[in-house]
Amino acid sequence: MIRYKRVALIGLGLIASSISHAIRRTGLPVEIHGYARSEATRTEAARLGLATIFETAGEAVEGADLVILCVPVGAMGGVAQEIAPHLAPGATVSDVGSVKRAVIDAVQPHLPEGVEFIPGHPLAGTEHSGPGSGFATLFDNRWCLLTPLPESAPAAVEALTGFWQALGARVDRMEPDHHDLVLAVTSHVPHLIAYTMVGVADHLRRVTEQEVINYSAAGFRDFTRIAASDPTMWRDVFLNNREATLDVLGRFTEELFALQRAIRLGDGEHLHAYFTRTRAIRRGIIDAGQDTAAPDFGRLASAKG
Ligand SMILES: NC(=O)c1ccc[n+]([C@@H]2O[C@H](COP(=O)([O-])OP(=O)(O)OC[C@H]3O[C@@H](n4cnc5c(N)ncnc54)[C@H](O)[C@@H]3O)[C@@H](O)[C@H]2O)c1
Ligand SMILES: O=C(O)C(=O)C[C@]1(C(=O)O)C=C[C@@H](O)C=C1
């Protein structure tokens, strides 16, 4: 159920345009206001009919009861500062950033008393960006994680939960630092590995000429899809989730060295046991009905120690 009458989307790329399409799909009479920094994006968003487009972020949020920041994580603080004087009393401000603690630290100090800040993160996306890349079904059956602050009003959290459910998502709540660790494991470091592998293949291409590209197997193709994701978004993710990604990368490197050693020593037992364990994890995810988007938070939490 959407309880908001006017939703303002700041930043009009993949996620904002998908929110707009998904709101329209509900058929509810929700007004959508929008702003993006570049004129080209504003023009394209207007042409696509995503929202009523404004020339400034301040104008776009006026009178909105829900404002969602849909810009790269590193731009959230600046946008919050810009919109703060224009926010309606009682409005809820949320975001869709892939990192939560750094966004809270950047946004919260700018927001006036009487405005609720409830950070969020839909675990749904593609490698495409820009206003033309969104679609109404992006959030269907995917998780949206909310990381409310201790002072968040329960009624405001309920209203935001209802909003994401109306857009097709399943909603869960999580503590922000825990969110950042879980996402480092399930999304951030996997993206870094894909970027690295595609970079390695590109170096090798100079040795193997075209073969790496021409005969790409399915696994590598999946890596290239992920490695085509927006460079600004992912730069900001790593700069703003430094501690958790470095922690997970350290563990990853240790495991990689152990596998490298097993290959060098011809230790088939080690390799077989390792791959048996990882296969069981994948099967566990499928058995739990989580094979589309949802990581197993319980298992990840217990793996932290
Ligand atoms: N792409 C994904 O898979 C995905 C999934 C979930 C969450 N997210 C998060 O959602 C946010 C948006 O990602 P996206 O994929 O929609 O990106 P995108 O590149 O498609 O869109 C970003 C938009 O923000 C605008 N923008 C950039 N800086 C701005 C500023 N300072 N002021 C106003 N507008 C500005 C850009 O013009 C663009 O319209 C990011 O924080 C990202 O971490 C992305
Ligand atoms: O499917 C993809 O292309 C994605 O990378 C989406 C994905 C993910 O890692 O699952 C990427 C970043 C977001 O913060 C959430 C979702």
Tab-separated table of C-alpha atoms and ligand atoms in Angstrom:
chain	number	residue	atom	x	y	z
A	1	MET	CA	0.000	0.000	0.000
A	2	ILE	CA	1.397	3.413	-0.953
A	3	ARG	CA	0.438	6.041	1.638
A	4	TYR	CA	2.388	8.869	-0.023
A	5	LYS	CA	0.728	11.419	-2.288
A	6	ARG	CA	3.879	12.939	-3.780
A	7	VAL	CA	7.183	11.088	-4.229
A	8	ALA	CA	10.325	13.006	-5.270
A	9	LEU	CA	13.154	11.101	-6.952
A	10	ILE	CA	16.570	12.782	-6.909
A	11	GLY	CA	18.883	11.243	-9.522
A	12	LEU	CA	17.052	9.719	-12.482
A	13	GLY	CA	18.954	6.590	-13.465
A	14	LEU	CA	18.215	2.863	-13.456
A	15	ILE	CA	16.817	2.690	-9.926
A	16	ALA	CA	14.783	5.925	-9.969
A	17	SER	CA	13.270	5.137	-13.362
A	18	SER	CA	12.380	1.620	-12.186
A	19	ILE	CA	10.730	3.126	-9.075
A	20	SER	CA	8.741	5.456	-11.324
A	21	HIS	CA	7.589	2.612	-13.611
A	22	ALA	CA	6.736	0.419	-10.609
A	23	ILE	CA	4.699	3.221	-8.956
A	24	ARG	CA	2.793	3.761	-12.210
A	25	ARG	CA	2.140	0.018	-12.434
A	26	THR	CA	0.208	0.162	-9.139
A	27	GLY	CA	-2.306	2.484	-10.809
A	28	LEU	CA	-2.411	4.605	-7.638
A	29	PRO	CA	-2.692	8.384	-8.009
A	30	VAL	CA	0.833	9.143	-6.748
A	31	GLU	CA	2.474	12.310	-8.081
A	32	ILE	CA	6.104	11.766	-9.078
A	33	HIS	CA	8.577	14.648	-9.075
A	34	GLY	CA	12.124	14.288	-10.357
A	35	TYR	CA	15.477	15.984	-10.641
A	36	ALA	CA	18.869	14.946	-12.023
A	37	ARG	CA	22.037	16.989	-12.172
A	38	SER	CA	22.616	16.830	-15.907
A	39	GLU	CA	20.316	18.578	-18.328
A	40	ALA	CA	20.571	15.686	-20.797
A	41	THR	CA	19.257	13.272	-18.141
A	42	ARG	CA	16.418	15.631	-17.189
A	43	THR	CA	15.421	15.979	-20.839
A	44	GLU	CA	15.512	12.210	-21.387
A	45	ALA	CA	13.522	11.556	-18.194
A	46	ALA	CA	10.890	14.098	-19.277
A	47	ARG	CA	10.689	12.517	-22.727
A	48	LEU	CA	10.128	9.117	-21.102
A	49	GLY	CA	7.416	10.603	-18.863
A	50	LEU	CA	9.112	9.311	-15.708
A	51	ALA	CA	8.186	12.310	-13.565
A	52	THR	CA	7.419	16.010	-13.547
A	53	ILE	CA	10.958	17.294	-13.954
A	54	PHE	CA	12.378	20.296	-12.078
A	55	GLU	CA	15.464	22.422	-12.695
A	56	THR	CA	16.678	22.168	-9.075
A	57	ALA	CA	16.591	19.446	-6.440
A	58	GLY	CA	15.030	21.935	-3.988
A	59	GLU	CA	12.022	22.571	-6.226
A	60	ALA	CA	11.581	18.842	-6.875
A	61	VAL	CA	11.208	17.971	-3.167
A	62	GLU	CA	8.804	20.769	-2.270
A	63	GLY	CA	5.548	19.345	-0.891
A	64	ALA	CA	6.762	15.738	-1.242
A	65	ASP	CA	5.902	13.363	1.599
A	66	LEU	CA	8.540	10.863	0.400
A	67	VAL	CA	11.920	11.862	-1.054
A	68	ILE	CA	14.201	9.102	-2.360
A	69	LEU	CA	17.847	9.875	-3.069
A	70	CYS	CA	18.833	7.767	-6.111
A	71	VAL	CA	22.297	9.201	-6.797
A	72	PRO	CA	25.704	7.496	-6.442
A	73	VAL	CA	26.666	6.958	-2.803
A	74	GLY	CA	29.365	9.665	-2.895
A	75	ALA	CA	26.812	12.299	-4.014
A	76	MET	CA	24.235	11.649	-1.241
A	77	GLY	CA	25.600	14.179	1.281
A	78	GLY	CA	25.713	17.059	-1.206
A	79	VAL	CA	22.180	16.347	-2.378
A	80	ALA	CA	20.893	16.169	1.216
A	81	GLN	CA	22.427	19.578	1.921
A	82	GLU	CA	20.817	20.998	-1.217
A	83	ILE	CA	17.294	19.749	-0.481
A	84	ALA	CA	17.272	20.287	3.322
A	85	PRO	CA	15.771	23.818	3.341
A	86	HIS	CA	12.999	22.743	0.952
A	87	LEU	CA	11.760	19.602	2.743
A	88	ALA	CA	8.179	19.579	3.994
A	89	PRO	CA	7.754	19.084	7.765
A	90	GLY	CA	6.951	15.428	8.470
A	91	ALA	CA	8.398	14.229	5.148
A	92	THR	CA	10.310	10.962	4.962
A	93	VAL	CA	13.702	10.993	3.253
A	94	SER	CA	15.095	7.650	2.097
A	95	ASP	CA	17.782	6.497	-0.338
A	96	VAL	CA	18.657	3.447	-2.421
A	97	GLY	CA	22.448	3.493	-1.964
A	98	SER	CA	24.399	0.244	-2.008
A	99	VAL	CA	26.230	1.238	1.205
A	100	LYS	CA	24.426	2.329	4.362
A	101	ARG	CA	26.734	3.582	7.167
A	102	ALA	CA	28.564	6.143	4.997
A	103	VAL	CA	25.262	7.395	3.560
A	104	ILE	CA	23.804	7.847	7.053
A	105	ASP	CA	26.912	9.769	8.150
A	106	ALA	CA	26.766	11.965	5.033
A	107	VAL	CA	23.007	12.663	4.947
A	108	GLN	CA	21.699	12.763	8.518
A	109	PRO	CA	23.568	15.890	9.717
A	110	HIS	CA	21.913	17.989	6.987
A	111	LEU	CA	18.297	17.015	7.643
A	112	PRO	CA	16.105	19.325	9.724
A	113	GLU	CA	14.151	18.312	12.837
A	114	GLY	CA	10.787	16.796	12.041
A	115	VAL	CA	11.980	14.984	8.908
A	116	GLU	CA	12.321	11.190	9.105
A	117	PHE	CA	15.426	9.650	7.554
A	118	ILE	CA	14.989	5.946	6.809
A	119	PRO	CA	17.825	4.557	4.652
A	120	GLY	CA	17.046	1.750	2.220
A	121	HIS	CA	18.633	-0.505	-0.365
A	122	PRO	CA	16.747	-2.542	-2.972
A	123	LEU	CA	18.837	-5.631	-3.783
A	124	ALA	CA	17.983	-5.456	-7.455
A	125	GLY	CA	19.794	-3.985	-10.404
A	126	THR	CA	21.401	-4.571	-13.751
A	127	GLU	CA	24.638	-3.509	-15.417
A	128	HIS	CA	22.768	-0.728	-17.239
A	129	SER	CA	22.376	2.852	-16.096
A	130	GLY	CA	20.496	6.015	-17.016
A	131	PRO	CA	16.797	6.928	-17.198
A	132	GLY	CA	16.078	4.681	-20.187
A	133	SER	CA	17.293	1.522	-18.445
A	134	GLY	CA	14.552	1.185	-15.804
A	135	PHE	CA	11.608	-1.214	-15.872
A	136	ALA	CA	8.537	-1.826	-13.702
A	137	THR	CA	9.344	-5.397	-12.641
A	138	LEU	CA	12.890	-4.759	-11.373
A	139	PHE	CA	11.908	-5.083	-7.691
A	140	ASP	CA	9.461	-7.986	-8.026
A	141	ASN	CA	10.219	-10.599	-5.399
A	142	ARG	CA	13.583	-8.995	-4.594
A	143	TRP	CA	14.633	-7.866	-1.148
A	144	CYS	CA	14.624	-4.252	-0.120
A	145	LEU	CA	16.600	-3.766	3.096
A	146	LEU	CA	15.686	-0.847	5.355
A	147	THR	CA	18.191	0.289	7.977
A	148	PRO	CA	16.084	2.562	10.227
A	149	LEU	CA	17.823	4.720	12.827
A	150	PRO	CA	17.109	4.121	16.522
A	151	GLU	CA	14.991	7.299	16.554
A	152	SER	CA	12.989	6.436	13.404
A	153	ALA	CA	9.242	6.614	14.051
A	154	PRO	CA	7.681	3.137	13.688
A	155	ALA	CA	4.751	4.544	11.648
A	156	ALA	CA	7.161	6.099	9.134
A	157	VAL	CA	9.074	2.803	8.806
A	158	GLU	CA	5.763	0.982	8.287
A	159	ALA	CA	4.750	3.434	5.545
A	160	LEU	CA	8.068	2.969	3.712
A	161	THR	CA	7.768	-0.809	4.082
A	162	GLY	CA	4.303	-0.644	2.476
A	163	PHE	CA	5.701	1.477	-0.351
A	164	TRP	CA	8.376	-1.071	-1.305
A	165	GLN	CA	5.934	-3.943	-0.954
A	166	ALA	CA	3.577	-2.160	-3.361
A	167	LEU	CA	6.495	-2.001	-5.802
A	168	GLY	CA	6.806	-5.801	-5.599
A	169	ALA	CA	9.682	-6.105	-3.117
A	170	ARG	CA	10.068	-8.151	0.044
A	171	VAL	CA	11.196	-5.916	2.873
A	172	ASP	CA	13.549	-6.698	5.728
A	173	ARG	CA	15.272	-4.531	8.335
A	174	MET	CA	18.915	-4.589	9.223
A	175	GLU	CA	21.460	-2.703	11.278
A	176	PRO	CA	23.553	-0.487	8.904
A	177	ASP	CA	27.037	-1.888	9.704
A	178	HIS	CA	25.731	-5.423	9.395
A	179	HIS	CA	24.172	-4.482	6.043
A	180	ASP	CA	27.553	-3.235	4.826
A	181	LEU	CA	29.307	-6.468	5.828
A	182	VAL	CA	26.642	-8.694	4.261
A	183	LEU	CA	26.694	-6.700	1.017
A	184	ALA	CA	30.512	-6.732	0.948
A	185	VAL	CA	30.243	-10.551	0.819
A	186	THR	CA	27.271	-10.905	-1.513
A	187	SER	CA	27.738	-7.988	-3.906
A	188	HIS	CA	30.724	-5.676	-3.478
A	189	VAL	CA	33.645	-8.122	-3.449
A	190	PRO	CA	32.026	-10.333	-6.144
A	191	HIS	CA	31.876	-7.235	-8.367
A	192	LEU	CA	35.545	-6.507	-7.647
A	193	ILE	CA	36.463	-10.072	-8.556
A	194	ALA	CA	34.526	-9.784	-11.828
A	195	TYR	CA	36.246	-6.483	-12.629
A	196	THR	CA	39.631	-8.083	-11.916
A	197	MET	CA	38.991	-11.225	-13.966
A	198	VAL	CA	37.843	-9.226	-16.972
A	199	GLY	CA	40.942	-7.027	-16.593
A	200	VAL	CA	43.162	-10.137	-16.504
A	201	ALA	CA	41.477	-11.519	-19.608
A	202	ASP	CA	42.017	-8.210	-21.340
A	203	HIS	CA	45.750	-8.423	-20.611
A	204	LEU	CA	45.819	-12.006	-21.838
A	205	ARG	CA	43.965	-11.018	-24.989
A	206	ARG	CA	47.148	-9.356	-26.120
A	207	VAL	CA	48.803	-12.787	-25.890
A	208	THR	CA	45.932	-14.885	-27.202
A	209	GLU	CA	44.732	-12.283	-29.696
A	210	GLN	CA	40.951	-12.618	-30.104
A	211	GLU	CA	40.341	-16.044	-28.520
A	212	VAL	CA	39.419	-14.781	-25.054
A	213	ILE	CA	36.601	-12.741	-26.554
A	214	ASN	CA	35.553	-15.144	-29.320
A	215	TYR	CA	35.360	-18.283	-27.188
A	216	SER	CA	34.162	-16.852	-23.891
A	217	ALA	CA	32.504	-19.561	-21.823
A	218	ALA	CA	29.345	-18.849	-19.841
A	219	GLY	CA	31.129	-18.146	-16.535
A	220	PHE	CA	33.328	-15.489	-18.093
A	221	ARG	CA	30.398	-13.936	-19.944
A	222	ASP	CA	28.625	-13.507	-16.594
A	223	PHE	CA	31.744	-11.762	-15.293
A	224	THR	CA	31.775	-9.390	-18.281
A	225	ARG	CA	28.116	-8.474	-17.659
A	226	ILE	CA	28.878	-7.540	-14.066
A	227	ALA	CA	32.101	-5.757	-15.041
A	228	ALA	CA	30.090	-3.542	-17.416
A	229	SER	CA	28.356	-1.898	-14.427
A	230	ASP	CA	28.557	1.845	-13.897
A	231	PRO	CA	32.115	2.948	-12.940
A	232	THR	CA	30.996	5.937	-10.829
A	233	MET	CA	28.549	3.882	-8.802
A	234	TRP	CA	31.131	1.180	-8.073
A	235	ARG	CA	33.978	3.587	-7.338
A	236	ASP	CA	31.719	5.153	-4.705
A	237	VAL	CA	30.729	1.759	-3.264
A	238	PHE	CA	34.347	0.792	-2.591
A	239	LEU	CA	35.369	4.210	-1.285
A	240	ASN	CA	32.416	4.173	1.112
A	241	ASN	CA	32.485	0.546	2.299
A	242	ARG	CA	36.224	0.356	2.756
A	243	GLU	CA	36.459	-1.526	6.028
A	244	ALA	CA	34.051	-4.357	5.177
A	245	THR	CA	35.329	-4.859	1.630
A	246	LEU	CA	38.957	-4.936	2.826
A	247	ASP	CA	38.003	-7.459	5.526
A	248	VAL	CA	36.232	-9.728	3.025
A	249	LEU	CA	38.992	-9.285	0.423
A	250	GLY	CA	41.588	-10.344	3.014
A	251	ARG	CA	39.666	-13.547	3.673
A	252	PHE	CA	39.197	-14.093	-0.062
A	253	THR	CA	42.919	-13.721	-0.709
A	254	GLU	CA	43.780	-16.261	2.010
A	255	GLU	CA	41.390	-18.813	0.496
A	256	LEU	CA	42.726	-18.126	-2.977
A	257	PHE	CA	46.304	-18.705	-1.825
A	258	ALA	CA	45.237	-21.999	-0.206
A	259	LEU	CA	43.645	-23.122	-3.483
A	260	GLN	CA	46.703	-21.957	-5.447
A	261	ARG	CA	48.904	-24.025	-3.135
A	262	ALA	CA	46.654	-27.085	-3.537
A	263	ILE	CA	46.887	-26.806	-7.327
A	264	ARG	CA	50.681	-26.435	-7.195
A	265	LEU	CA	51.030	-29.435	-4.838
A	266	GLY	CA	48.522	-31.523	-6.808
A	267	ASP	CA	46.342	-31.767	-3.680
A	268	GLY	CA	43.141	-33.039	-5.316
A	269	GLU	CA	41.622	-33.899	-1.948
A	270	HIS	CA	41.730	-30.262	-0.839
A	271	LEU	CA	40.236	-29.047	-4.116
A	272	HIS	CA	37.479	-31.676	-4.108
A	273	ALA	CA	36.528	-31.017	-0.488
A	274	TYR	CA	36.433	-27.263	-1.129
A	275	PHE	CA	34.269	-27.520	-4.236
A	276	THR	CA	31.937	-29.960	-2.455
A	277	ARG	CA	31.407	-27.399	0.291
A	278	THR	CA	30.700	-24.557	-2.124
A	279	ARG	CA	28.290	-26.705	-4.117
A	280	ALA	CA	26.351	-27.452	-0.921
A	281	ILE	CA	26.061	-23.703	-0.240
A	282	ARG	CA	24.559	-23.098	-3.694
A	283	ARG	CA	22.143	-25.990	-3.217
A	284	GLY	CA	21.172	-24.634	0.202
A	285	ILE	CA	20.326	-21.274	-1.387
A	286	ILE	CA	18.130	-22.966	-3.994
A	287	ASP	CA	16.427	-25.216	-1.410
A	288	ALA	CA	15.627	-22.140	0.660
A	289	GLY	CA	13.949	-20.604	-2.405
A	290	GLN	CA	16.550	-17.823	-2.390
A	291	ASP	CA	18.089	-18.342	-5.801
A	292	THR	CA	16.909	-15.047	-7.311
A	293	ALA	CA	18.142	-12.303	-5.073
A	294	ALA	CA	18.267	-13.093	-1.450
A	295	PRO	CA	21.492	-13.991	0.313
A	296	ASP	CA	21.297	-16.159	3.429
A	297	PHE	CA	21.766	-13.480	6.063
A	298	GLY	CA	21.825	-15.961	8.952
A	299	ARG	CA	24.682	-17.961	7.480
A	300	LEU	CA	26.613	-14.815	6.548
A	301	ALA	CA	26.196	-13.407	10.040
A	302	SER	CA	27.573	-16.554	11.637
A	303	ALA	CA	30.482	-16.591	9.125
A	304	LYS	CA	31.616	-13.194	10.390
A	305	GLY	CA	33.601	-14.436	13.366
B	1	LIG	N1	22.603	-0.283	-10.443
B	1	LIG	C1	22.341	-1.169	-9.515
B	1	LIG	O1	22.443	-2.375	-9.749
B	1	LIG	C2	21.908	-0.693	-8.155
B	1	LIG	C3	21.127	-1.537	-7.366
B	1	LIG	C4	20.691	-1.077	-6.115
B	1	LIG	C5	21.090	0.163	-5.643
B	1	LIG	N2	21.870	0.954	-6.438
B	1	LIG	C6	22.240	2.272	-5.909
B	1	LIG	O2	21.330	3.193	-6.461
B	1	LIG	C7	21.932	4.462	-6.681
B	1	LIG	C8	21.691	4.885	-8.110
B	1	LIG	O3	22.182	3.893	-8.969
B	1	LIG	P1	21.668	3.757	-10.482
B	1	LIG	O4	22.071	2.403	-10.930
B	1	LIG	O5	20.272	4.198	-10.605
B	1	LIG	O6	22.641	4.817	-11.161
B	1	LIG	P2	22.526	5.584	-12.557
B	1	LIG	O7	23.920	5.915	-12.957
B	1	LIG	O8	21.659	4.858	-13.512
B	1	LIG	O9	21.793	6.924	-12.101
B	1	LIG	C9	22.349	7.859	-11.217
B	1	LIG	C10	21.655	9.186	-11.431
B	1	LIG	O10	22.140	10.137	-10.481
B	1	LIG	C11	22.387	11.372	-11.145
B	1	LIG	N3	23.365	12.098	-10.346
B	1	LIG	C12	24.661	11.817	-10.131
B	1	LIG	N4	25.208	12.704	-9.278
B	1	LIG	C13	24.204	13.567	-8.964
B	1	LIG	C14	24.106	14.715	-8.147
B	1	LIG	N5	25.167	15.143	-7.452
B	1	LIG	N6	22.913	15.361	-8.053
B	1	LIG	C15	21.833	14.946	-8.736
B	1	LIG	N7	21.861	13.855	-9.535
B	1	LIG	C16	23.030	13.196	-9.646
B	1	LIG	C17	22.857	10.959	-12.521
B	1	LIG	O11	22.695	12.018	-13.451
B	1	LIG	C18	21.887	9.815	-12.809
B	1	LIG	O12	20.669	10.330	-13.251
B	1	LIG	C19	23.398	4.303	-6.282
B	1	LIG	O13	23.586	4.831	-5.000
B	1	LIG	C20	23.612	2.803	-6.271
B	1	LIG	O14	24.596	2.428	-5.325
B	1	LIG	C21	22.247	0.574	-7.686
B	2	LIG	O1	22.333	-7.869	-11.076
B	2	LIG	C1	23.173	-6.980	-11.109
B	2	LIG	O2	23.597	-6.509	-12.140
B	2	LIG	C2	23.670	-6.425	-9.841
B	2	LIG	O3	24.842	-6.342	-9.710
B	2	LIG	C3	22.730	-5.952	-8.818
B	2	LIG	C4	23.294	-5.705	-7.446
B	2	LIG	C5	23.877	-7.015	-6.890
B	2	LIG	O4	25.063	-7.094	-6.590
B	2	LIG	O5	23.094	-7.957	-6.774
B	2	LIG	C6	24.327	-4.658	-7.485
B	2	LIG	C7	24.412	-3.663	-6.589
B	2	LIG	C8	23.291	-3.273	-5.768
B	2	LIG	O6	23.582	-2.546	-4.675
B	2	LIG	C9	22.283	-4.294	-5.650
B	2	LIG	C10	22.184	-5.282	-6.571
